[in-house]
mmCIF file of C-alpha atoms in Angstrom:
data_model
loop_
_atom_site.group_PDB
_atom_site.id
_atom_site.type_symbol
_atom_site.label_atom_id
_atom_site.label_comp_id
_atom_site.label_asym_id
_atom_site.label_seq_id
_atom_site.Cartn_x
_atom_site.Cartn_y
_atom_site.Cartn_z
ATOM 1 C CA MET O 1 -0.050 0.034 -0.061
ATOM 2 C CA ILE O 2 0.974 3.611 -0.423
ATOM 3 C CA THR O 3 0.468 6.951 1.098
ATOM 4 C CA ILE O 4 0.243 9.765 -1.441
ATOM 5 C CA PHE O 5 0.839 13.354 -0.283
ATOM 6 C CA THR O 6 0.571 16.476 -2.140
ATOM 7 C CA ASN O 7 0.491 20.362 -1.923
ATOM 8 C CA PRO O 8 -2.469 21.821 -3.597
ATOM 9 C CA ARG O 9 -2.789 25.239 -4.992
ATOM 10 C CA PRO O 10 -5.803 27.299 -3.604
ATOM 11 C CA PHE O 11 -9.010 25.545 -4.840
ATOM 12 C CA LYS O 12 -10.021 28.316 -7.215
ATOM 13 C CA GLU O 13 -10.498 27.874 -10.867
ATOM 14 C CA PRO O 14 -9.094 26.488 -12.825
ATOM 15 C CA PHE O 15 -6.944 24.682 -10.276
ATOM 16 C CA ASP O 16 -10.340 23.815 -8.289
ATOM 17 C CA ARG O 17 -11.198 21.538 -11.545
ATOM 18 C CA ILE O 18 -7.942 20.344 -12.160
ATOM 19 C CA GLN O 19 -7.021 19.369 -8.667
ATOM 20 C CA ARG O 20 -10.454 17.782 -8.114
ATOM 21 C CA ASN O 21 -9.747 15.707 -11.282
ATOM 22 C CA ALA O 22 -6.378 14.617 -9.858
ATOM 23 C CA ILE O 23 -7.428 13.907 -6.229
ATOM 24 C CA SER O 24 -10.524 11.896 -7.574
ATOM 25 C CA SER O 25 -8.441 9.894 -9.911
ATOM 26 C CA TRP O 26 -6.356 8.752 -6.899
ATOM 27 C CA LEU O 27 -9.373 7.808 -4.971
ATOM 28 C CA HIS O 28 -10.269 5.393 -7.773
ATOM 29 C CA LEU O 29 -6.980 3.744 -7.648
ATOM 30 C CA ASP O 30 -6.978 -0.112 -6.863
ATOM 31 C CA PRO O 31 -5.703 -1.072 -4.564
ATOM 32 C CA LYS O 32 -6.711 1.872 -2.490
ATOM 33 C CA CYS O 33 -4.123 4.471 -1.455
ATOM 34 C CA GLU O 34 -3.954 6.738 1.754
ATOM 35 C CA ILE O 35 -4.082 10.471 0.555
ATOM 36 C CA LEU O 36 -2.865 13.240 2.509
ATOM 37 C CA LEU O 37 -3.531 16.930 1.467
ATOM 38 C CA CYS O 38 -1.449 19.900 2.843
ATOM 39 C CA GLU O 39 -3.362 23.112 3.554
ATOM 40 C CA ASP O 40 -2.597 25.622 0.930
ATOM 41 C CA GLU O 41 -1.746 29.439 1.541
ATOM 42 C CA GLU O 42 -5.376 30.557 1.258
ATOM 43 C CA GLY O 43 -6.960 27.938 3.621
ATOM 44 C CA THR O 44 -9.184 26.371 1.079
ATOM 45 C CA THR O 45 -7.973 22.774 1.263
ATOM 46 C CA LYS O 46 -9.716 21.737 4.568
ATOM 47 C CA ASN O 47 -13.215 21.816 3.301
ATOM 48 C CA VAL O 48 -12.106 19.906 0.061
ATOM 49 C CA ALA O 49 -10.337 17.286 2.043
ATOM 50 C CA LYS O 50 -13.456 16.639 4.414
ATOM 51 C CA GLU O 51 -15.655 16.730 1.344
ATOM 52 C CA LEU O 52 -13.568 14.124 -0.558
ATOM 53 C CA GLY O 53 -13.004 12.029 2.557
ATOM 54 C CA VAL O 54 -9.206 12.258 2.397
ATOM 55 C CA GLY O 55 -6.361 12.914 4.919
ATOM 56 C CA TYR O 56 -5.520 16.575 5.983
ATOM 57 C CA ILE O 57 -2.273 18.278 7.108
ATOM 58 C CA PRO O 58 -3.490 21.550 8.542
ATOM 59 C CA GLU O 59 -0.278 23.542 8.682
ATOM 60 C CA VAL O 60 3.213 23.265 7.292
ATOM 61 C CA LYS O 61 6.050 25.961 7.389
ATOM 62 C CA THR O 62 6.120 28.456 4.644
ATOM 63 C CA THR O 63 8.250 31.441 3.384
ATOM 64 C CA GLU O 64 7.284 34.962 4.177
ATOM 65 C CA PHE O 65 5.221 34.931 0.976
ATOM 66 C CA GLY O 66 3.161 31.939 2.196
ATOM 67 C CA THR O 67 4.739 29.286 -0.019
ATOM 68 C CA PRO O 68 5.194 25.853 1.677
ATOM 69 C CA LEU O 69 8.545 24.678 2.371
ATOM 70 C CA ILE O 70 9.141 21.015 1.282
ATOM 71 C CA ASN O 71 11.198 19.930 4.315
ATOM 72 C CA ASP O 72 8.277 20.440 6.706
ATOM 73 C CA VAL O 73 5.919 18.912 4.038
ATOM 74 C CA PHE O 74 8.044 15.595 3.849
ATOM 75 C CA LYS O 75 8.447 15.582 7.862
ATOM 76 C CA LYS O 76 4.708 15.966 8.576
ATOM 77 C CA ALA O 77 3.590 13.804 5.659
ATOM 78 C CA GLN O 78 5.922 10.915 6.827
ATOM 79 C CA GLU O 79 4.744 11.229 10.408
ATOM 80 C CA LEU O 80 1.130 10.828 9.514
ATOM 81 C CA ALA O 81 1.515 8.319 6.638
ATOM 82 C CA SER O 82 0.180 4.740 7.512
ATOM 83 C CA TYR O 83 2.426 3.205 5.204
ATOM 84 C CA ASP O 84 6.197 2.676 4.778
ATOM 85 C CA THR O 85 6.171 3.516 0.945
ATOM 86 C CA VAL O 86 5.026 7.143 0.365
ATOM 87 C CA ALA O 87 4.694 9.109 -3.023
ATOM 88 C CA GLN O 88 4.796 12.917 -3.098
ATOM 89 C CA ILE O 89 2.679 13.787 -6.136
ATOM 90 C CA ASN O 90 1.782 16.974 -7.699
ATOM 91 C CA THR O 91 -1.845 17.945 -7.465
ATOM 92 C CA ASP O 92 -2.398 18.233 -11.239
ATOM 93 C CA ILE O 93 -1.475 14.625 -12.112
ATOM 94 C CA ILE O 94 -4.203 12.082 -12.984
ATOM 95 C CA LEU O 95 -3.203 8.531 -12.007
ATOM 96 C CA MET O 96 -4.401 5.145 -13.162
ATOM 97 C CA ASN O 97 -3.953 1.592 -11.903
ATOM 98 C CA ASP O 98 -0.575 1.289 -13.689
ATOM 99 C CA PHE O 99 0.694 3.505 -10.944
ATOM 100 C CA PRO O 100 0.047 1.336 -7.774
ATOM 101 C CA ALA O 101 0.806 -1.761 -9.878
ATOM 102 C CA ALA O 102 4.323 -0.474 -10.845
ATOM 103 C CA VAL O 103 4.929 0.410 -7.194
ATOM 104 C CA LYS O 104 3.984 -2.926 -6.097
ATOM 105 C CA THR O 105 6.185 -4.466 -8.656
ATOM 106 C CA VAL O 106 9.206 -2.370 -7.701
ATOM 107 C CA GLN O 107 8.733 -3.095 -3.991
ATOM 108 C CA SER O 108 8.844 -6.664 -4.922
ATOM 109 C CA LEU O 109 11.904 -6.515 -7.092
ATOM 110 C CA MET O 110 13.692 -4.331 -4.577
ATOM 111 C CA ASN O 111 12.760 -6.945 -1.663
ATOM 112 C CA ASN O 112 11.579 -3.770 0.208
ATOM 113 C CA LYS O 113 14.886 -2.062 0.264
ATOM 114 C CA PRO O 114 15.099 1.741 -0.254
ATOM 115 C CA PHE O 115 14.414 3.046 -3.905
ATOM 116 C CA LEU O 116 13.250 6.306 -5.480
ATOM 117 C CA MET O 117 10.666 5.806 -8.230
ATOM 118 C CA VAL O 118 10.117 8.546 -10.778
ATOM 119 C CA GLY O 119 9.001 8.940 -14.330
ATOM 120 C CA ARG O 120 7.962 11.256 -17.056
ATOM 121 C CA ARG O 121 4.638 12.723 -17.622
ATOM 122 C CA TRP O 122 2.148 13.099 -20.353
ATOM 123 C CA ASP O 123 0.662 16.393 -20.951
ATOM 124 C CA LEU O 124 -2.873 16.589 -21.952
ATOM 125 C CA LEU O 125 -5.431 19.507 -21.818
ATOM 126 C CA ILE O 126 -8.485 18.465 -20.046
ATOM 127 C CA SER O 127 -10.940 21.289 -19.855
ATOM 128 C CA GLU O 128 -13.722 19.716 -17.885
ATOM 129 C CA LEU O 129 -14.554 18.077 -14.640
ATOM 130 C CA ILE O 130 -14.238 14.481 -15.260
ATOM 131 C CA ASP O 131 -17.000 12.149 -14.508
ATOM 132 C CA PHE O 132 -15.606 9.246 -12.529
ATOM 133 C CA ASP O 133 -18.203 6.568 -13.322
ATOM 134 C CA GLU O 134 -17.963 3.490 -11.440
ATOM 135 C CA GLN O 135 -17.817 1.428 -14.733
ATOM 136 C CA GLY O 136 -14.319 3.157 -15.422
ATOM 137 C CA ASN O 137 -15.297 4.589 -18.747
ATOM 138 C CA TRP O 138 -13.434 7.767 -17.701
ATOM 139 C CA LYS O 139 -10.172 5.710 -18.035
ATOM 140 C CA SER O 140 -10.797 4.896 -21.806
ATOM 141 C CA ILE O 141 -11.903 8.255 -22.527
ATOM 142 C CA ILE O 142 -8.585 9.703 -21.122
ATOM 143 C CA GLN O 143 -6.502 7.057 -22.853
ATOM 144 C CA LYS O 144 -8.271 7.837 -26.255
ATOM 145 C CA ASN O 145 -7.685 11.356 -25.798
ATOM 146 C CA LEU O 146 -3.944 10.905 -24.617
ATOM 147 C CA LEU O 147 -3.409 8.859 -28.035
ATOM 148 C CA GLN O 148 -4.857 11.553 -30.099
ATOM 149 C CA SER O 149 -3.395 14.751 -28.464
ATOM 150 C CA GLY O 150 -1.218 13.816 -25.584
ATOM 151 C CA THR O 151 2.617 14.697 -25.389
ATOM 152 C CA LEU O 152 5.284 12.993 -23.457
ATOM 153 C CA HIS O 153 7.216 15.533 -21.732
ATOM 154 C CA GLY O 154 11.031 15.690 -21.757
ATOM 155 C CA LEU O 155 13.281 14.108 -19.133
ATOM 156 C CA SER O 156 12.652 17.023 -16.814
ATOM 157 C CA GLY O 157 8.917 16.302 -16.601
ATOM 158 C CA MET O 158 9.073 14.428 -13.030
ATOM 159 C CA ASP O 159 5.837 14.944 -11.188
ATOM 160 C CA TYR O 160 5.940 12.142 -8.725
ATOM 161 C CA TRP O 161 8.477 10.554 -6.331
ATOM 162 C CA VAL O 162 7.939 7.192 -4.755
ATOM 163 C CA PHE O 163 10.287 6.169 -1.891
ATOM 164 C CA GLN O 164 10.516 4.655 1.584
ATOM 165 C CA LYS O 165 9.847 6.726 4.699
ATOM 166 C CA GLU O 166 12.871 8.417 6.319
ATOM 167 C CA THR O 167 15.309 7.801 3.320
ATOM 168 C CA LEU O 168 15.033 11.188 1.683
ATOM 169 C CA ASN O 169 14.710 14.338 3.806
ATOM 170 C CA PRO O 170 15.268 17.531 1.625
ATOM 171 C CA PRO O 171 16.331 20.955 3.033
ATOM 172 C CA GLY O 172 13.902 23.809 2.964
ATOM 173 C CA PHE O 173 13.124 23.996 -0.768
ATOM 174 C CA VAL O 174 10.321 26.214 -1.624
ATOM 175 C CA VAL O 175 7.437 24.111 -3.225
ATOM 176 C CA GLY O 176 6.617 24.913 -6.877
ATOM 177 C CA ARG O 177 9.943 26.406 -7.668
ATOM 178 C CA PRO O 178 12.622 24.640 -9.645
ATOM 179 C CA GLY O 179 15.261 22.489 -7.914
ATOM 180 C CA ILE O 180 13.442 19.861 -5.699
ATOM 181 C CA ASP O 181 12.990 17.112 -8.342
ATOM 182 C CA THR O 182 16.519 17.112 -9.382
ATOM 183 C CA TRP O 183 17.842 17.320 -5.780
ATOM 184 C CA LEU O 184 15.993 14.233 -4.813
ATOM 185 C CA VAL O 185 17.391 12.227 -7.667
ATOM 186 C CA TYR O 186 20.983 13.433 -6.744
ATOM 187 C CA GLU O 187 20.358 12.576 -3.048
ATOM 188 C CA ALA O 188 19.253 9.200 -3.830
ATOM 189 C CA ARG O 189 22.028 8.399 -6.045
ATOM 190 C CA ARG O 190 24.383 9.901 -3.378
ATOM 191 C CA GLN O 191 23.026 7.557 -0.728
ATOM 192 C CA GLN O 192 23.374 4.747 -3.398
ATOM 193 C CA ILE O 193 19.692 4.339 -3.363
ATOM 194 C CA PRO O 194 18.486 2.798 -6.908
ATOM 195 C CA VAL O 195 16.730 5.334 -8.947
ATOM 196 C CA ILE O 196 14.052 3.812 -11.080
ATOM 197 C CA ASP O 197 12.523 5.326 -14.170
ATOM 198 C CA ALA O 198 9.045 3.826 -14.381
ATOM 199 C CA THR O 199 8.079 5.726 -17.622
ATOM 200 C CA PRO O 200 7.864 2.643 -19.757
ATOM 201 C CA SER O 201 5.399 1.113 -17.474
ATOM 202 C CA VAL O 202 3.312 4.172 -16.032
ATOM 203 C CA LYS O 203 1.421 6.947 -17.795
ATOM 204 C CA ILE O 204 0.724 9.753 -15.526
ATOM 205 C CA ILE O 205 -1.185 12.420 -17.033
ATOM 206 C CA HIS O 206 -0.528 16.176 -16.396
ATOM 207 C CA GLN O 207 -3.489 18.429 -16.831
ATOM 208 C CA SER O 208 -1.973 21.321 -18.994
ATOM 209 C CA HIS O 209 -2.485 24.803 -17.460
ATOM 210 C CA ASN O 210 -0.938 28.174 -17.103
ATOM 211 C CA TYR O 211 1.463 29.059 -14.175
ATOM 212 C CA PRO O 212 0.301 32.381 -12.766
ATOM 213 C CA ASN O 213 2.796 32.314 -9.931
ATOM 214 C CA GLN O 214 5.634 32.752 -12.316
ATOM 215 C CA ALA O 215 4.319 36.360 -12.788
ATOM 216 C CA LYS O 216 4.381 37.266 -9.175
ATOM 217 C CA ASP O 217 7.320 39.299 -7.771
ATOM 218 C CA TYR O 218 8.291 36.606 -5.264
ATOM 219 C CA PHE O 219 8.565 33.753 -7.636
ATOM 220 C CA GLY O 220 12.088 34.851 -8.682
ATOM 221 C CA ILE O 221 13.328 35.231 -5.094
ATOM 222 C CA GLU O 222 12.126 31.879 -3.982
ATOM 223 C CA LYS O 223 13.663 30.149 -7.226
ATOM 224 C CA LYS O 224 17.178 31.810 -6.353
ATOM 225 C CA ARG O 225 16.765 30.112 -2.811
ATOM 226 C CA ASN O 226 16.116 26.706 -4.456
ATOM 227 C CA GLN O 227 18.994 27.397 -6.572
ATOM 228 C CA LYS O 228 21.217 28.235 -3.841
ATOM 229 C CA LEU O 229 20.122 25.146 -1.565
ATOM 230 C CA SER O 230 20.689 22.752 -4.384
ATOM 231 C CA GLY O 231 24.166 24.094 -4.970
ATOM 232 C CA LYS O 232 26.129 24.009 -8.218
ATOM 233 C CA PHE O 233 26.439 20.204 -8.469
ATOM 234 C CA GLN O 234 23.489 18.657 -6.587
ATOM 235 C CA SER O 235 21.172 18.295 -9.580
ATOM 236 C CA LEU O 236 20.424 15.082 -11.388
ATOM 237 C CA SER O 237 17.537 14.019 -13.756
ATOM 238 C CA LEU O 238 15.964 11.020 -15.332
ATOM 239 C CA ARG O 239 18.977 10.772 -17.532
ATOM 240 C CA ASP O 240 20.768 9.630 -14.264
ATOM 241 C CA ALA O 241 18.297 6.793 -13.398
ATOM 242 C CA THR O 242 20.057 3.591 -12.301
ATOM 243 C CA PHE O 243 17.140 1.369 -13.995
ATOM 244 C CA LEU O 244 14.263 1.410 -16.114
ATOM 245 C CA LEU O 245 11.071 -0.569 -15.123
ATOM 246 C CA GLU O 246 9.984 -2.376 -18.122
ATOM 247 C CA LYS O 247 7.624 -5.342 -18.493
ATOM 248 C CA ASN O 248 7.839 -6.154 -14.739
ATOM 249 C CA ARG O 249 11.727 -6.159 -14.827
ATOM 250 C CA LEU O 250 14.330 -3.617 -13.918
ATOM 251 C CA THR O 251 16.678 -3.090 -16.941
ATOM 252 C CA GLN O 252 19.626 -1.033 -17.756
ATOM 253 C CA PRO O 253 19.000 2.356 -19.433
ATOM 254 C CA PRO O 254 19.637 2.421 -23.226
ATOM 255 C CA PHE O 255 22.736 4.381 -24.674
ATOM 256 C CA PRO O 256 23.921 6.992 -23.725
ATOM 257 C CA ARG O 257 21.992 6.819 -20.553
ATOM 258 C CA ASN O 258 23.693 3.530 -19.443
ATOM 259 C CA ILE O 259 26.846 5.630 -19.601
ATOM 260 C CA ILE O 260 25.629 8.810 -17.955
ATOM 261 C CA HIS O 261 24.338 7.045 -14.893
ATOM 262 C CA LYS O 262 27.597 5.556 -14.248
ATOM 263 C CA VAL O 263 29.473 8.911 -14.193
ATOM 264 C CA SER O 264 26.618 10.913 -12.577
ATOM 265 C CA LEU O 265 28.454 11.501 -9.301
ATOM 266 C CA TRP O 266 31.920 12.112 -10.941
ATOM 267 C CA LYS O 267 33.175 15.701 -10.036
ATOM 268 C CA THR O 268 34.381 16.355 -13.641
ATOM 269 C CA TRP O 269 30.922 15.324 -15.077
ATOM 270 C CA GLN O 270 29.152 17.590 -12.487
ATOM 271 C CA VAL O 271 31.359 20.482 -13.542
ATOM 272 C CA LEU O 272 30.653 20.031 -17.050
ATOM 273 C CA LEU O 273 26.795 20.016 -16.626
ATOM 274 C CA PHE O 274 26.999 23.028 -14.508
ATOM 275 C CA THR O 275 28.903 24.748 -16.928
ATOM 276 C CA LYS O 276 26.521 23.630 -19.851
ATOM 277 C CA ARG O 277 23.555 25.036 -17.456
ATOM 278 C CA THR O 278 25.141 28.201 -16.884
ATOM 279 C CA LEU O 279 26.076 28.676 -20.585
ATOM 280 C CA ARG O 280 22.307 27.977 -21.542
ATOM 281 C CA THR O 281 21.030 30.459 -19.049
ATOM 282 C CA ILE O 282 23.377 33.260 -20.332
ATOM 283 C CA ILE O 283 22.471 32.547 -23.951
ATOM 284 C CA SER O 284 18.740 32.519 -23.177
ATOM 285 C CA LYS O 285 19.006 36.060 -21.529
ATOM 286 C CA ILE O 286 20.938 37.312 -24.488
ATOM 287 C CA LEU O 287 18.461 36.019 -27.072
#
């Protein structure tokens, strides 16, 4: 079994619809998962958690701007979680039964030893509240739409992180700002915890939307704080995953990823990646 925890935005349109779609899909998973919602900065989550019958974390530490801090989220979610395997998932992600099935497979293959399971997302525009009928027709409708207009996001599109309690304890990153996902991959690799890319086995669906917070003055401040916390070299991606989960087996990544994951923690390689990221940032500002 799994405990899912998440940080919703305030339940206001369009995110009220988007987040209800996501959470409702989690409630329809088989086997059932425990779900914990953290309170948002405007205090709209409590009533939704009660309405949907899911767990609720009333208070987490925030920045002076009201944005949650991931270290306190992880701490409180793991304290409340009923299960040893927990999953931090963004609240715009729709899940289907391939997700808990993959987690169960990884647990078995890893013999309940520590792991970090991550994967790429599929982007899909869903502009209505989904009718979660008991017959499961909603799944076939979404899968059909996914085939017609869905897009597999790049290797940076990580929106879930499955791991064992107490194995990954991030510092005070600001939720919703860059740096958290790549730090978690780095930290798992640093601890020699296998990082498993479940993309071939799991289709998570990201409901496409705008990012209004990026226009706010404090977004840049919080982004810089995350960059400072992650440091120059503590940043890895799905390219650095140790294994792929394919057909209920753990396999080696294909070339060149099978080489990249072996050199991920080499200082020379990290310097080269940092230099590449710095140059890319400079060029984007010039252009």
